[in-house]
Coordinates of C-alpha atoms in Angstrom, one line a residue:
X1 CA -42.6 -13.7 -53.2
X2 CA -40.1 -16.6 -54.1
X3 CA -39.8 -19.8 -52.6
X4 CA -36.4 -18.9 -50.7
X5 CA -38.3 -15.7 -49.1
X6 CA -41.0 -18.0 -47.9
X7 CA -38.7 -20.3 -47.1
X8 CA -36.3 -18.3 -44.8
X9 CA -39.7 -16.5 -43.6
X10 CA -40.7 -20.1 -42.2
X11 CA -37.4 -20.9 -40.6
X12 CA -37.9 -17.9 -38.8
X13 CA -41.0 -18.7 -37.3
X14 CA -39.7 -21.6 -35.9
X15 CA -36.6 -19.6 -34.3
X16 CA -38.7 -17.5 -33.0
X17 CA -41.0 -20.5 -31.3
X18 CA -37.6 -21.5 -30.1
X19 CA -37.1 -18.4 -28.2
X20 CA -40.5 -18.8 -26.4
X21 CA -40.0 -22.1 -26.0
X22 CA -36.9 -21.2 -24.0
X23 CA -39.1 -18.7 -22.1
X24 CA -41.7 -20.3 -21.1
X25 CA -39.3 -23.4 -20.5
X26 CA -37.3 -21.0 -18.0
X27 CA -40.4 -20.1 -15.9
X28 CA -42.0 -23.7 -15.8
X29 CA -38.3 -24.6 -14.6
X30 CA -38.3 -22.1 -11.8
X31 CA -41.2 -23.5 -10.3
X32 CA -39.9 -26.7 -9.2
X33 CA -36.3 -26.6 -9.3
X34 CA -36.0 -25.4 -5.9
X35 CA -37.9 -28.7 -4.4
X36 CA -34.7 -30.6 -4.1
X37 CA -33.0 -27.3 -2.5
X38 CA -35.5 -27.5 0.5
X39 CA -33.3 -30.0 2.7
X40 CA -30.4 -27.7 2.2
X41 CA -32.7 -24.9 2.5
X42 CA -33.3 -25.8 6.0
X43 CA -30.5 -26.7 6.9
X44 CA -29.0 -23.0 6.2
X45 CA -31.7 -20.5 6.4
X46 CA -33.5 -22.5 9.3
X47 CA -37.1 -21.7 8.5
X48 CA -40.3 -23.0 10.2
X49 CA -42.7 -25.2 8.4
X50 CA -45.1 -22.4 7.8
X51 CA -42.3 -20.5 6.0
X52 CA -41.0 -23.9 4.2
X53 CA -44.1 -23.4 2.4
X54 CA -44.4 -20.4 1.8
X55 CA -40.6 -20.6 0.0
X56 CA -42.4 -22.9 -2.3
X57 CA -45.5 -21.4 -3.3
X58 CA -45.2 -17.5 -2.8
X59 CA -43.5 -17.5 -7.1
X60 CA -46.9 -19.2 -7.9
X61 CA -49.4 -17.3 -5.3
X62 CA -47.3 -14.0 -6.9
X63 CA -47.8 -15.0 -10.2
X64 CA -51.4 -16.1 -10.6
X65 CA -52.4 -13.1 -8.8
X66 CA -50.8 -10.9 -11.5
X67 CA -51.2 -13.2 -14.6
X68 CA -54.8 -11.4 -15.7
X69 CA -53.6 -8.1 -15.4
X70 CA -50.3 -8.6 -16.8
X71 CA -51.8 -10.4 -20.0
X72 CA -54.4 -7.1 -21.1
X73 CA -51.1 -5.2 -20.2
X74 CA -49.2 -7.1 -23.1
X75 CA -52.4 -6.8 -25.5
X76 CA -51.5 -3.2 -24.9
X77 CA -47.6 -2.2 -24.7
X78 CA -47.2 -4.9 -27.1
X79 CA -46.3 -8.9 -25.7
X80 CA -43.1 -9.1 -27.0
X81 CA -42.0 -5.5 -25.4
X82 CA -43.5 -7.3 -22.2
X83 CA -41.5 -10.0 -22.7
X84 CA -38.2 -8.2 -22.8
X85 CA -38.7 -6.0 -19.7
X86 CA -39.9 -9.1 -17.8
X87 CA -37.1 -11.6 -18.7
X88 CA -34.7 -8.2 -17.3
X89 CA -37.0 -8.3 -14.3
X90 CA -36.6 -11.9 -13.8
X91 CA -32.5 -11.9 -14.0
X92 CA -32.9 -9.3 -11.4
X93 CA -34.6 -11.1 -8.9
X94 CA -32.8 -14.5 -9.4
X95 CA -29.9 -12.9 -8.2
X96 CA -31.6 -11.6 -5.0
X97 CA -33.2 -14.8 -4.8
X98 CA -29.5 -16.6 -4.7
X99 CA -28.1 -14.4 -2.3
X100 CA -30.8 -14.4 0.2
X101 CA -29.9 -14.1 3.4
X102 CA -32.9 -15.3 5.7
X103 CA -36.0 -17.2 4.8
X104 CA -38.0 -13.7 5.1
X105 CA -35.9 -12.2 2.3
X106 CA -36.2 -16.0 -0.1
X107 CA -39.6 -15.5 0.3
X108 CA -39.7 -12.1 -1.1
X109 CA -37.1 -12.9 -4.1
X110 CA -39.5 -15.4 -4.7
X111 CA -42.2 -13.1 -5.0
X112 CA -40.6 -10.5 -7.1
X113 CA -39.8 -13.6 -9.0
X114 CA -43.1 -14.5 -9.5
X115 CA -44.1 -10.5 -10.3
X116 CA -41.2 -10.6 -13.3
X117 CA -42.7 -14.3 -14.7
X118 CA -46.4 -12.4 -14.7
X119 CA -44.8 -10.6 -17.6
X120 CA -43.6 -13.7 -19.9
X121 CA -46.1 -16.7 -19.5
X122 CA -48.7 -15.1 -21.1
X123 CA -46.7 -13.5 -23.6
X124 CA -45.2 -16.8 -24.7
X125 CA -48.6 -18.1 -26.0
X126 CA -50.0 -14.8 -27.5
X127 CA -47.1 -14.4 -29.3
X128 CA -47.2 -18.0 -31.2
X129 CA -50.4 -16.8 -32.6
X130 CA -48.7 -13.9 -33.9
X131 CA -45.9 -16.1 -35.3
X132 CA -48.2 -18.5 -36.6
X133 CA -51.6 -17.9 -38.3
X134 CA -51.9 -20.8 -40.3
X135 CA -54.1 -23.0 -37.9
X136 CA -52.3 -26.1 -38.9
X137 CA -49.2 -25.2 -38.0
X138 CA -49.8 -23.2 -34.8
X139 CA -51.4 -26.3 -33.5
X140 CA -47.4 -28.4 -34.0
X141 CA -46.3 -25.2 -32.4
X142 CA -48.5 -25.1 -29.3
X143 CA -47.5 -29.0 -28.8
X144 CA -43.8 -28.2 -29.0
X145 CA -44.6 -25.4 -26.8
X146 CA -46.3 -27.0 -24.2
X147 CA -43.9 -30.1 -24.4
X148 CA -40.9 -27.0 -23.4
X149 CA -43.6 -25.8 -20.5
X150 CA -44.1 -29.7 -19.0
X151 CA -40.5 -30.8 -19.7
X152 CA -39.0 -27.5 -17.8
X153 CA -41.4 -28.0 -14.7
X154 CA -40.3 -31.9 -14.9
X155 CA -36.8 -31.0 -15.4
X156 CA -36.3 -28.7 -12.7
X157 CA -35.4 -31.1 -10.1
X158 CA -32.7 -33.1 -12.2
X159 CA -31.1 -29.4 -12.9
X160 CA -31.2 -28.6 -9.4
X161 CA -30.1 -32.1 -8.7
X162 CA -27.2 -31.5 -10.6
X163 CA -26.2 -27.8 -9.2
X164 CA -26.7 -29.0 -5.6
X165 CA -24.0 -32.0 -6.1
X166 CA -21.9 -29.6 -6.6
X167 CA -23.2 -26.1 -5.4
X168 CA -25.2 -24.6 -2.8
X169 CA -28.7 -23.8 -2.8
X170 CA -28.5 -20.6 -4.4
X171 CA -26.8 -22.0 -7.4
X172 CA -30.1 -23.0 -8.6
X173 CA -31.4 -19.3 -9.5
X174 CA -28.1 -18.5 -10.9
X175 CA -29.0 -20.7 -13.5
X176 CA -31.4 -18.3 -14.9
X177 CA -28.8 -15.8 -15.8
X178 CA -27.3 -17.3 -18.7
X179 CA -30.3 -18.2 -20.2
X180 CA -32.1 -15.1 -19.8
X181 CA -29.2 -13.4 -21.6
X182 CA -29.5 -16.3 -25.0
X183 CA -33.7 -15.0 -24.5
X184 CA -33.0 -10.8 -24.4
X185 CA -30.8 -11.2 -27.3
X186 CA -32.6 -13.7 -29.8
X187 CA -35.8 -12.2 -28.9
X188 CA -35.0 -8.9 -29.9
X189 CA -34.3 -10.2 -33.0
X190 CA -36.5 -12.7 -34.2
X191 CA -39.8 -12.0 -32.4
X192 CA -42.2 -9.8 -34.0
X193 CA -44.4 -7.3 -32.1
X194 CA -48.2 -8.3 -31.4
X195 CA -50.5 -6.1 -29.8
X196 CA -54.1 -5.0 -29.9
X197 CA -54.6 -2.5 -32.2
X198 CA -57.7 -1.1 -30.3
X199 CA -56.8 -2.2 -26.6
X200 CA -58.7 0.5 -24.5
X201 CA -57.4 1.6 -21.4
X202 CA -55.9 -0.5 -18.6
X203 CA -58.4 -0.7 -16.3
X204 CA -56.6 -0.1 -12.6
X205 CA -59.4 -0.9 -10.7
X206 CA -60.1 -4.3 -12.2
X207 CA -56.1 -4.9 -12.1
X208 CA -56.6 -4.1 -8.0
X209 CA -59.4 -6.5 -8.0
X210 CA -58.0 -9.1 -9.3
X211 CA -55.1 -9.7 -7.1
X212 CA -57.0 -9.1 -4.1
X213 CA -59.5 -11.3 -5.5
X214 CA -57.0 -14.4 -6.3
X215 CA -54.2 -14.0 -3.2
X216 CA -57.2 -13.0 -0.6
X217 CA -58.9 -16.1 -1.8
X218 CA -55.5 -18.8 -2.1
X219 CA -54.6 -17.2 1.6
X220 CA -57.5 -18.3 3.1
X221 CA -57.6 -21.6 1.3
X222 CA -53.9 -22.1 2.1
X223 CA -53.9 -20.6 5.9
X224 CA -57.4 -22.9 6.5
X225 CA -55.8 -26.2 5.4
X226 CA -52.5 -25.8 7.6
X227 CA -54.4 -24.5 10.5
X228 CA -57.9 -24.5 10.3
X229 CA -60.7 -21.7 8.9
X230 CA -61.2 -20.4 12.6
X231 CA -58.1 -20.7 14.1
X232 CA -57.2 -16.8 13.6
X233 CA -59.5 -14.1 12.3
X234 CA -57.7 -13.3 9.3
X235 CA -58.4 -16.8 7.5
X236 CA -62.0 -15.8 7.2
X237 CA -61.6 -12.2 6.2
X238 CA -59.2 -12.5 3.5
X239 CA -61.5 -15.5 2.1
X240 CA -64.5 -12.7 2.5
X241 CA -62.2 -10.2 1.2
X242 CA -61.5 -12.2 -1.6
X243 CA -64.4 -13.6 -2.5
X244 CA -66.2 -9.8 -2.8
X245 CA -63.3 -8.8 -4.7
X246 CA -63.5 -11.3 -7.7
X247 CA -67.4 -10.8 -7.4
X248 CA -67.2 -7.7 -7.7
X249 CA -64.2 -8.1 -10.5
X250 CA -66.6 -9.8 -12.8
X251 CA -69.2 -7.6 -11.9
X252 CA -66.9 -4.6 -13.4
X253 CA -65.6 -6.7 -16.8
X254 CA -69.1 -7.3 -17.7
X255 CA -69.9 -3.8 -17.7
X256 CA -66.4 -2.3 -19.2
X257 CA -66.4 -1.9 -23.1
X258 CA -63.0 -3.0 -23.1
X259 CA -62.7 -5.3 -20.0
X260 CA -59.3 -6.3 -18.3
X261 CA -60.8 -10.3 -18.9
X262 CA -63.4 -10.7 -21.1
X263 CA -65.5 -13.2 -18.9
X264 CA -68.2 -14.2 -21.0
X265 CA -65.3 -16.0 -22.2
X266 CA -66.5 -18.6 -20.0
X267 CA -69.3 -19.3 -21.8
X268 CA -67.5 -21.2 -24.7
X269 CA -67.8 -24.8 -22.7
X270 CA -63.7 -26.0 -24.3
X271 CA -62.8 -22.5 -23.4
X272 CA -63.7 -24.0 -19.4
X273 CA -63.1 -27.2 -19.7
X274 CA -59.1 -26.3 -20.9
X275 CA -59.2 -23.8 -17.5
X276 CA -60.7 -26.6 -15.1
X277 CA -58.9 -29.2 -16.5
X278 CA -55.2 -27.4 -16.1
X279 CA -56.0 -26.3 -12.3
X280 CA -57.3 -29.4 -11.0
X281 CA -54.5 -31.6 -12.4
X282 CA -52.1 -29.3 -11.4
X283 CA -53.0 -29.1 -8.3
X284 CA -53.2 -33.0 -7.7
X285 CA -49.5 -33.0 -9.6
X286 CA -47.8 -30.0 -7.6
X287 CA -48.3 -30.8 -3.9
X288 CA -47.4 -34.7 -4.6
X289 CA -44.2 -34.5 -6.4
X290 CA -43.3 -31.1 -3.7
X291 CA -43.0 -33.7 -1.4
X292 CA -41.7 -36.8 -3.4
X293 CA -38.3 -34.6 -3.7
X294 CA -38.3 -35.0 0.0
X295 CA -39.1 -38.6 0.1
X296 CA -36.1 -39.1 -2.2
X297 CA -33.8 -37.2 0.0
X298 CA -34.7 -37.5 3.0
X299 CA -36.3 -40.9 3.6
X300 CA -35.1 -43.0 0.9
X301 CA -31.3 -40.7 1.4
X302 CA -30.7 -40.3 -1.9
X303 CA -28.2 -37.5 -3.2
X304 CA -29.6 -34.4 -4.6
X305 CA -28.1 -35.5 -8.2
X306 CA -29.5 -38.7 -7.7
X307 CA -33.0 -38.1 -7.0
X308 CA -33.1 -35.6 -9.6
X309 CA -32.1 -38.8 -11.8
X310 CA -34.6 -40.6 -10.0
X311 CA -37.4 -38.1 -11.6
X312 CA -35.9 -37.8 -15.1
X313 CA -39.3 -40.5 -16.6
X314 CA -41.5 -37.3 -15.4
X315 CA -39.4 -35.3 -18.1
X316 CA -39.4 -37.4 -21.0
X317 CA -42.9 -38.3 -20.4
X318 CA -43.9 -34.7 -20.7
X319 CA -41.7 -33.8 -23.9
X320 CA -43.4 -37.4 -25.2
X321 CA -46.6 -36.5 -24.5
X322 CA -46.8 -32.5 -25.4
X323 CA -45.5 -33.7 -28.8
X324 CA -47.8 -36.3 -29.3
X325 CA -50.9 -34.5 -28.3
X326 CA -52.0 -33.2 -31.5
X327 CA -51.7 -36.3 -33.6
X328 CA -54.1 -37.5 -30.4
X329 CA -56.6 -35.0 -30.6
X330 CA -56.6 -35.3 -34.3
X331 CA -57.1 -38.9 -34.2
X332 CA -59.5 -39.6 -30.9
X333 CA -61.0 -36.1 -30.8
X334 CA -60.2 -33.6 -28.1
X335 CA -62.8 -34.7 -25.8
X336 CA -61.2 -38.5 -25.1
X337 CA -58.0 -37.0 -25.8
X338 CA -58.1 -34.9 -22.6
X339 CA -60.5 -36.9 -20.8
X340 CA -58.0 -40.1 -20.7
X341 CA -54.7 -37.6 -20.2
X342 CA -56.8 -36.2 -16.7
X343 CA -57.3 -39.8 -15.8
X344 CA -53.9 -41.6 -16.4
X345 CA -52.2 -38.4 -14.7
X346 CA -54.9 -39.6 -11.6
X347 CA -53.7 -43.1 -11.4
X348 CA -50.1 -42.1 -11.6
X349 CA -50.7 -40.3 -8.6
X350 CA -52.8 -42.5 -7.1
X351 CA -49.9 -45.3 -7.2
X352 CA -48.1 -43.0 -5.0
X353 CA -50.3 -44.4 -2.1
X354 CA -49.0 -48.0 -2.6
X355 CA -45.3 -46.3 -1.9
X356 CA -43.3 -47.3 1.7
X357 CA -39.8 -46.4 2.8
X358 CA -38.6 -49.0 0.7
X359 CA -40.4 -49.6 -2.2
X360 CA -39.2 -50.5 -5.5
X361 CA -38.3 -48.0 -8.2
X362 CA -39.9 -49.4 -10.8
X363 CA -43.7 -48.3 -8.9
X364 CA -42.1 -44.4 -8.2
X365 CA -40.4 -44.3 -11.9
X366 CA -43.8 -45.8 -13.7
X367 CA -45.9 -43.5 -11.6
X368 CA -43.6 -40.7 -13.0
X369 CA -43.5 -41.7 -16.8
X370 CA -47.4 -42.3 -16.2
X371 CA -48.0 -38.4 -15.0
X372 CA -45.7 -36.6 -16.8
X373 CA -46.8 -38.2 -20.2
X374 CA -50.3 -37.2 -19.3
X375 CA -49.4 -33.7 -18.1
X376 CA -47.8 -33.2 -21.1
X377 CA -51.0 -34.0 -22.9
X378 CA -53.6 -32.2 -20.8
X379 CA -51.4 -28.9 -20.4
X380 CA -50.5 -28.7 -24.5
X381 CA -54.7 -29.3 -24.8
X382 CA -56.3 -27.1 -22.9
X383 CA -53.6 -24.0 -23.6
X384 CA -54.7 -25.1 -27.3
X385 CA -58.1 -25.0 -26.6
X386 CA -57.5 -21.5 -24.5
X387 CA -55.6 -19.7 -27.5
X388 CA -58.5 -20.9 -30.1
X389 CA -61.3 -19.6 -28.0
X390 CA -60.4 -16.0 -27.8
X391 CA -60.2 -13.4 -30.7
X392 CA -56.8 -13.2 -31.6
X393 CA -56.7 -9.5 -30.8
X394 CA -57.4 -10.7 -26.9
X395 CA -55.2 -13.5 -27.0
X396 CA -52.8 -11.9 -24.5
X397 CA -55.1 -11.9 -21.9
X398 CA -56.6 -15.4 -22.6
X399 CA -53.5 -16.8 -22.6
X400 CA -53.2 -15.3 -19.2
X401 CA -56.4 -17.5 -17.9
X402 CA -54.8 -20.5 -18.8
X403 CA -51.5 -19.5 -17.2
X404 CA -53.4 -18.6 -14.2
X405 CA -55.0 -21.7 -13.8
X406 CA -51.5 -23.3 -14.2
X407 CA -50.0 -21.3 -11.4
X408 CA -52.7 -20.9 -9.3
X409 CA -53.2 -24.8 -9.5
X410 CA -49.6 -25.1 -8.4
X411 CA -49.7 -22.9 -5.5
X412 CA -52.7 -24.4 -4.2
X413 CA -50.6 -27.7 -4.9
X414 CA -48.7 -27.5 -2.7
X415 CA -50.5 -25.6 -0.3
X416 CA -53.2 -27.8 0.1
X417 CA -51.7 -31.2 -0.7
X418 CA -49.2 -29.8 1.2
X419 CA -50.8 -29.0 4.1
X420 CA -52.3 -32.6 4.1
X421 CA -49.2 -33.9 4.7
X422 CA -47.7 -31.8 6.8
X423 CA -50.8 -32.1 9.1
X424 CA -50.8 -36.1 8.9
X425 CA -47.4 -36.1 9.5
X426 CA -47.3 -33.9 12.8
X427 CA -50.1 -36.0 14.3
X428 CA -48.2 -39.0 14.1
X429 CA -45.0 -38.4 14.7
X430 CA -43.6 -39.7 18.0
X431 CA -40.8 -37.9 20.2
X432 CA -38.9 -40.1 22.2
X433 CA -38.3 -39.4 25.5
X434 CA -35.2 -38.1 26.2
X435 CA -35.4 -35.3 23.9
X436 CA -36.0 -31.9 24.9
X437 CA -38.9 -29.8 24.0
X438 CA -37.5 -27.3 21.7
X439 CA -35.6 -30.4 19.8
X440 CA -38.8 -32.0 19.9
X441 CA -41.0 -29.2 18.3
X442 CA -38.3 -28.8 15.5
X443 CA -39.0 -32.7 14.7
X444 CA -42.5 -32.1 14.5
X445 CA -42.4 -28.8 11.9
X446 CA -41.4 -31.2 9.1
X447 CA -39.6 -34.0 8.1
X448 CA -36.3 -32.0 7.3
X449 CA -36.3 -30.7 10.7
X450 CA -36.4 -34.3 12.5
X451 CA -33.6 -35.5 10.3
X452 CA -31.9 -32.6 11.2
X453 CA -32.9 -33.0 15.3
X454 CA -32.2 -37.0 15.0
X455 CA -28.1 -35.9 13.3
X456 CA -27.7 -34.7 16.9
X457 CA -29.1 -37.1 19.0
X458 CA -27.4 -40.4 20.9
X459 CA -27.4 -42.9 18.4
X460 CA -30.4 -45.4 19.3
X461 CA -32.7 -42.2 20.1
X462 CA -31.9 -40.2 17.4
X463 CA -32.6 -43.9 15.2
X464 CA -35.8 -44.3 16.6
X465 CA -36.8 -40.9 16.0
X466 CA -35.8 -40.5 12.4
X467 CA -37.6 -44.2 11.7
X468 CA -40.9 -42.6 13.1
X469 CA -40.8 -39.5 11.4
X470 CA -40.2 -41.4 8.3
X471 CA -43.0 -43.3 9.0
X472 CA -44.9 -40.5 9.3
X473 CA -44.1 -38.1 6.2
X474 CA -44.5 -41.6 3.8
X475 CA -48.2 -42.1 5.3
X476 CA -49.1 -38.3 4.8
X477 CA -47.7 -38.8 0.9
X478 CA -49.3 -41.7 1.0
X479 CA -52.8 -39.9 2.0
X480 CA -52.0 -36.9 -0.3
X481 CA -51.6 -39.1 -3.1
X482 CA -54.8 -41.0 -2.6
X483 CA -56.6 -37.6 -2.1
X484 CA -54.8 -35.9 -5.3
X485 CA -56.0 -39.3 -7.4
X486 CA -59.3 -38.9 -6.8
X487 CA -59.5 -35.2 -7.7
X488 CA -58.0 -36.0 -10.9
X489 CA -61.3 -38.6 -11.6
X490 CA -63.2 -35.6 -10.9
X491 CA -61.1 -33.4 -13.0
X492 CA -61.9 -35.6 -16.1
X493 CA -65.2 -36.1 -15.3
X494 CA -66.2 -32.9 -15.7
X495 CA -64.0 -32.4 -18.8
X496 CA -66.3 -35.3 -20.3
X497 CA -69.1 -33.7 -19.4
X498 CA -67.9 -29.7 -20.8
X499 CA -67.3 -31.1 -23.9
X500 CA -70.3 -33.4 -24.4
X501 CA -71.9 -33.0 -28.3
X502 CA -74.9 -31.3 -28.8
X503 CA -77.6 -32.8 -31.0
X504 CA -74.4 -35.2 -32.2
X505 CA -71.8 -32.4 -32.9
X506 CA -69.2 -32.0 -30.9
X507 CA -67.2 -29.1 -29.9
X508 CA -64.2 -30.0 -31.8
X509 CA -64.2 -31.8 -35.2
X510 CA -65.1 -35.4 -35.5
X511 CA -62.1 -37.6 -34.9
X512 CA -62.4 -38.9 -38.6
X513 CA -62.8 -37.1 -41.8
X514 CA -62.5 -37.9 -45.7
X515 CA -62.0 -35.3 -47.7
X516 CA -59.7 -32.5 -47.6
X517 CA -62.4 -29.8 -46.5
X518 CA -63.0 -32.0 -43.4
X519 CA -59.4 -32.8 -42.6
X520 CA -58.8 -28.4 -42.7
X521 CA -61.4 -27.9 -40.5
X522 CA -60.6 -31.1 -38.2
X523 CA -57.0 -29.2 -38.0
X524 CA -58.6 -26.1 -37.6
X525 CA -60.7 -27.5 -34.3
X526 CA -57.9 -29.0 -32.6
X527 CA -56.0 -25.5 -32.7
X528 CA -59.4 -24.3 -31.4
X529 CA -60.1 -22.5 -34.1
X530 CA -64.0 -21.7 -34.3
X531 CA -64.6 -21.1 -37.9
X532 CA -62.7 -24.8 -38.6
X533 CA -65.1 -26.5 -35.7
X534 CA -68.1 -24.8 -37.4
X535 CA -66.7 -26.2 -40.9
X536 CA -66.6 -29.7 -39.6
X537 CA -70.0 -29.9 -38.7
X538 CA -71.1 -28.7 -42.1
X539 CA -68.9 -31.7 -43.8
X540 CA -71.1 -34.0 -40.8

């Protein structure tokens, strides 16, 4: 083959990457642009707190749920056939989503929404293994990936920021169109098709499992932290529910010859650590900045365009640190690597505790340079370490693993951090007297509601009543953040101790190597590559 083959064969790699860079981009987007719609959100569709929630999280509740079964599925039909038929999906739904009439049908565009990303996230990752086989390269590819994956969830409330100032709400799913129609066209052409050449059949029982298994489970979590685990019967049986279900989900994969989710997996100690280090900081990182769209808005009165400014550091902090993270790994080893990006993302939070009414930008915009960098870093790491872990035949559904633990993280974000707040801030809240009870119980849903109650009060009482509800939602972020901190020391704690050495060998290659055999196999490790990691300890 001559040069200018290879050559153009190379540049169309990297288009290709481009196009699931866009992808996965578009879905990470979707996640949070909608946070700086929620004021306008209530204002139009009036929905209760309960449902403000749900509005939220039912795209990431949807989509964890599904990610498992939708991964062996693309091992199978093929990913980037998946891809396609998703990304038509997705268009679909965006347009529902804008035009929704009530907070009941939102809710369920949101879902479909999260049914049609199922289909692309893991897709996206399998297929850059596909696109890339040199282990070298894949690993610059996975950073550049990941930075498109951090940077669209830190992006989405500038782009929504920017719709809303001149749009309404609904503006922000139209968004999708366009793109979606750049990602059907150049993916048809430039992706190649990757499938499992012996995939087995789909295993509908184990697909059945699983989503009872993970929405049973995230219910009961969710529904117990807004209102308690006894308050209604059904919070305890769809944790029971759920619990037997992924029991008896695992039960069924270890007996399959070609499981749905290969569990055993699990045993590979980076191949966990990459899984509980992405859920735990996402959900310390989802449920905060949820509600610091809010804070913007609604207690500091920004615009929507100006808050959205106000978060940009989270952005280029998490195209900074996705593209740095290799050179990272390759230089301090994975383990300190991900360990420090878990803990700086937990004292960028934790700053958020420090925060009043009127505090100074410079704490908020270091707090969001501080997590997004590190986001960047420990998302781009562990989907690294995810990818390399699996046989490359089952890379559809690992990739789903690590997607689920995105998603599921997020839902359970903003659920539970969510749910923190939104408990705190109902407790403390005061109504002044004077205002009638049905007034009084919209203050007390949420924040949104009270600024909404105090518009169309007398002056002095409606004053006093927005002051104490602002006093309220800042000491429930403030409590969140404190909360979300220290989960994050845990987080990276236990990522230390996953990825401890054995008998002085580590489960990566050595931070430092001499020769070129070592530096291959060092590159070879931090793609997660098994055969380079064994390599390295040889040259040790």
């Amino acid at each position: 083959m001559t040069g200018t083959h290879v050559q153009a064969r190379a540049q169309h790699r990297w288009a290709g990457l481009g196009v699931l860079v866009l992808a996965v981009t578009l879905v990470a987007l979707d996640a949070t642009v909608l946070s700086l719609a929620i004021p306008s959100i209530s204002e139009t569709l009036r929905p209760s707190g309960t449902q403000l929630l749900w509005i939220g999280d039912a795209y990431s509740f949807v989509l964890a749920g599904l990610l498992v079964s939708m991964g062996a599925l693309s091992d199978r039909i093929g990913r980037k056939r998946l891809l396609l038929l998703g990304s038509t999906a997705f268009g679909a739904a965006s347009l529902l989503a804008a035009y929704a009439p009530s907070a009941g049908w939102l809710i369920l565009a949101r879902a479909l929404l999260g049914v049609a990303g199922a289909t692309i996230m893991p897709s996206t990752l399998s297929l850059i293994r596909a696109l890339f086989p040199d282990a070298r390269e894949r690993a610059t590819a996975i950073g550049i990936w990941g930075a498109g994956a951090t940077a669209g969830a830190a992006l989405g409330p500038l782009v929504g920021g920017l719709l809303l100032e001149h749009f309404w709400w609904g503006s922000v799913f139209l968004l999708n169109l366009p793109v979606l129609v750049l990602l059907l066209a150049f993916g048809a052409w430039l992706l190649p098709e990757s499938r499992d050449p012996r995939p087995g059949r789909w295993d509908v029982a184990s697909v059945a499992l699983s989503m009872a298994g993970v929405i049973g489970v995230v219910y009961a979590v969710k529904e117990a932290a807004a209102h308690g685990p006894f308050e209604h019967w059904t919070v305890p049986a769809a944790f029971v529910v759920g619990a037997t279900a992924l029991v008896l989900f695992v039960r069924r994969q270890l007996r399959l010859e070609t499981p749905l989710l290969d569990v055993r997996l699990f045993a590979d100690r980076r191949f966990t650590a990459a899984v509980v280090a992405t859920l735990t900081s996402l959900i310390g990182l989802s449920g905060v900045i949820f509600f610091m769209s809010q804070y913007l808005q609604l207690v500091r009165g920004l615009s929507p365009l100006s808050a959205g400014i106000a978060e940009l550091p989270a952005f280029a902090g998490a195209v900074v640190g996705g593209l740095l993270t290799v050179r990272a790994a390759r230089r301090f080893g994975t383990r300190a690597t991900l360990t420090a990006g878990l803990l700086a993302m937990g004292a960028g939070i934790a700053v958020l505790g420090l925060m009043h009414r009127d505090s100074t930008y410079l704490l908020l915009g270091a707090s969001f340079l501080a997590v997004g960098t590190a986001e960047g870093v420990v998302y781009t790491l562990s989907s690294d370490l995810v990818l390399g872990a699996a046989p490359a035949e089952k890379s559809g559904a690992a990739s789903a693993v690590s997607e689920t633990a995105y998603e599921l993280g997020t839902a359970l974000g903003i659920a539970l951090v969510g749910s923190v707040v939104t408990a705190i801030y109902a407790g403390a809240v005061t109504v002044p007297a004077g205002v009638d009870a049905a007034a009084g119980e919209q203050a007390r849903e949420s924040i949104g509601g009270a600024v909404e109650t105090a518009a169309a009060l007398p002056g002095p009482l409606g004053a006093r009543l927005l002051d104490d509800a602002q006093l309220a939602f800042v000491h429930g972020v403030n409590v969140a953040a404190w909360l979300s901190g220290a989960l994050l020391l845990v987080a990276a704690a236990t990522g230390w101790w996953l990825l401890r050495t054995r008998h002085g060998h580590g489960p990566a290659a050595p931070a430092a190597t001499t020769d070129t055999t070592a530096a291959t196999a060092t590159a070879g490790a931090i793609a997660g590559e098994r055969p380079g990691a064994r390599a390295a300890e040889k040259v040790c």
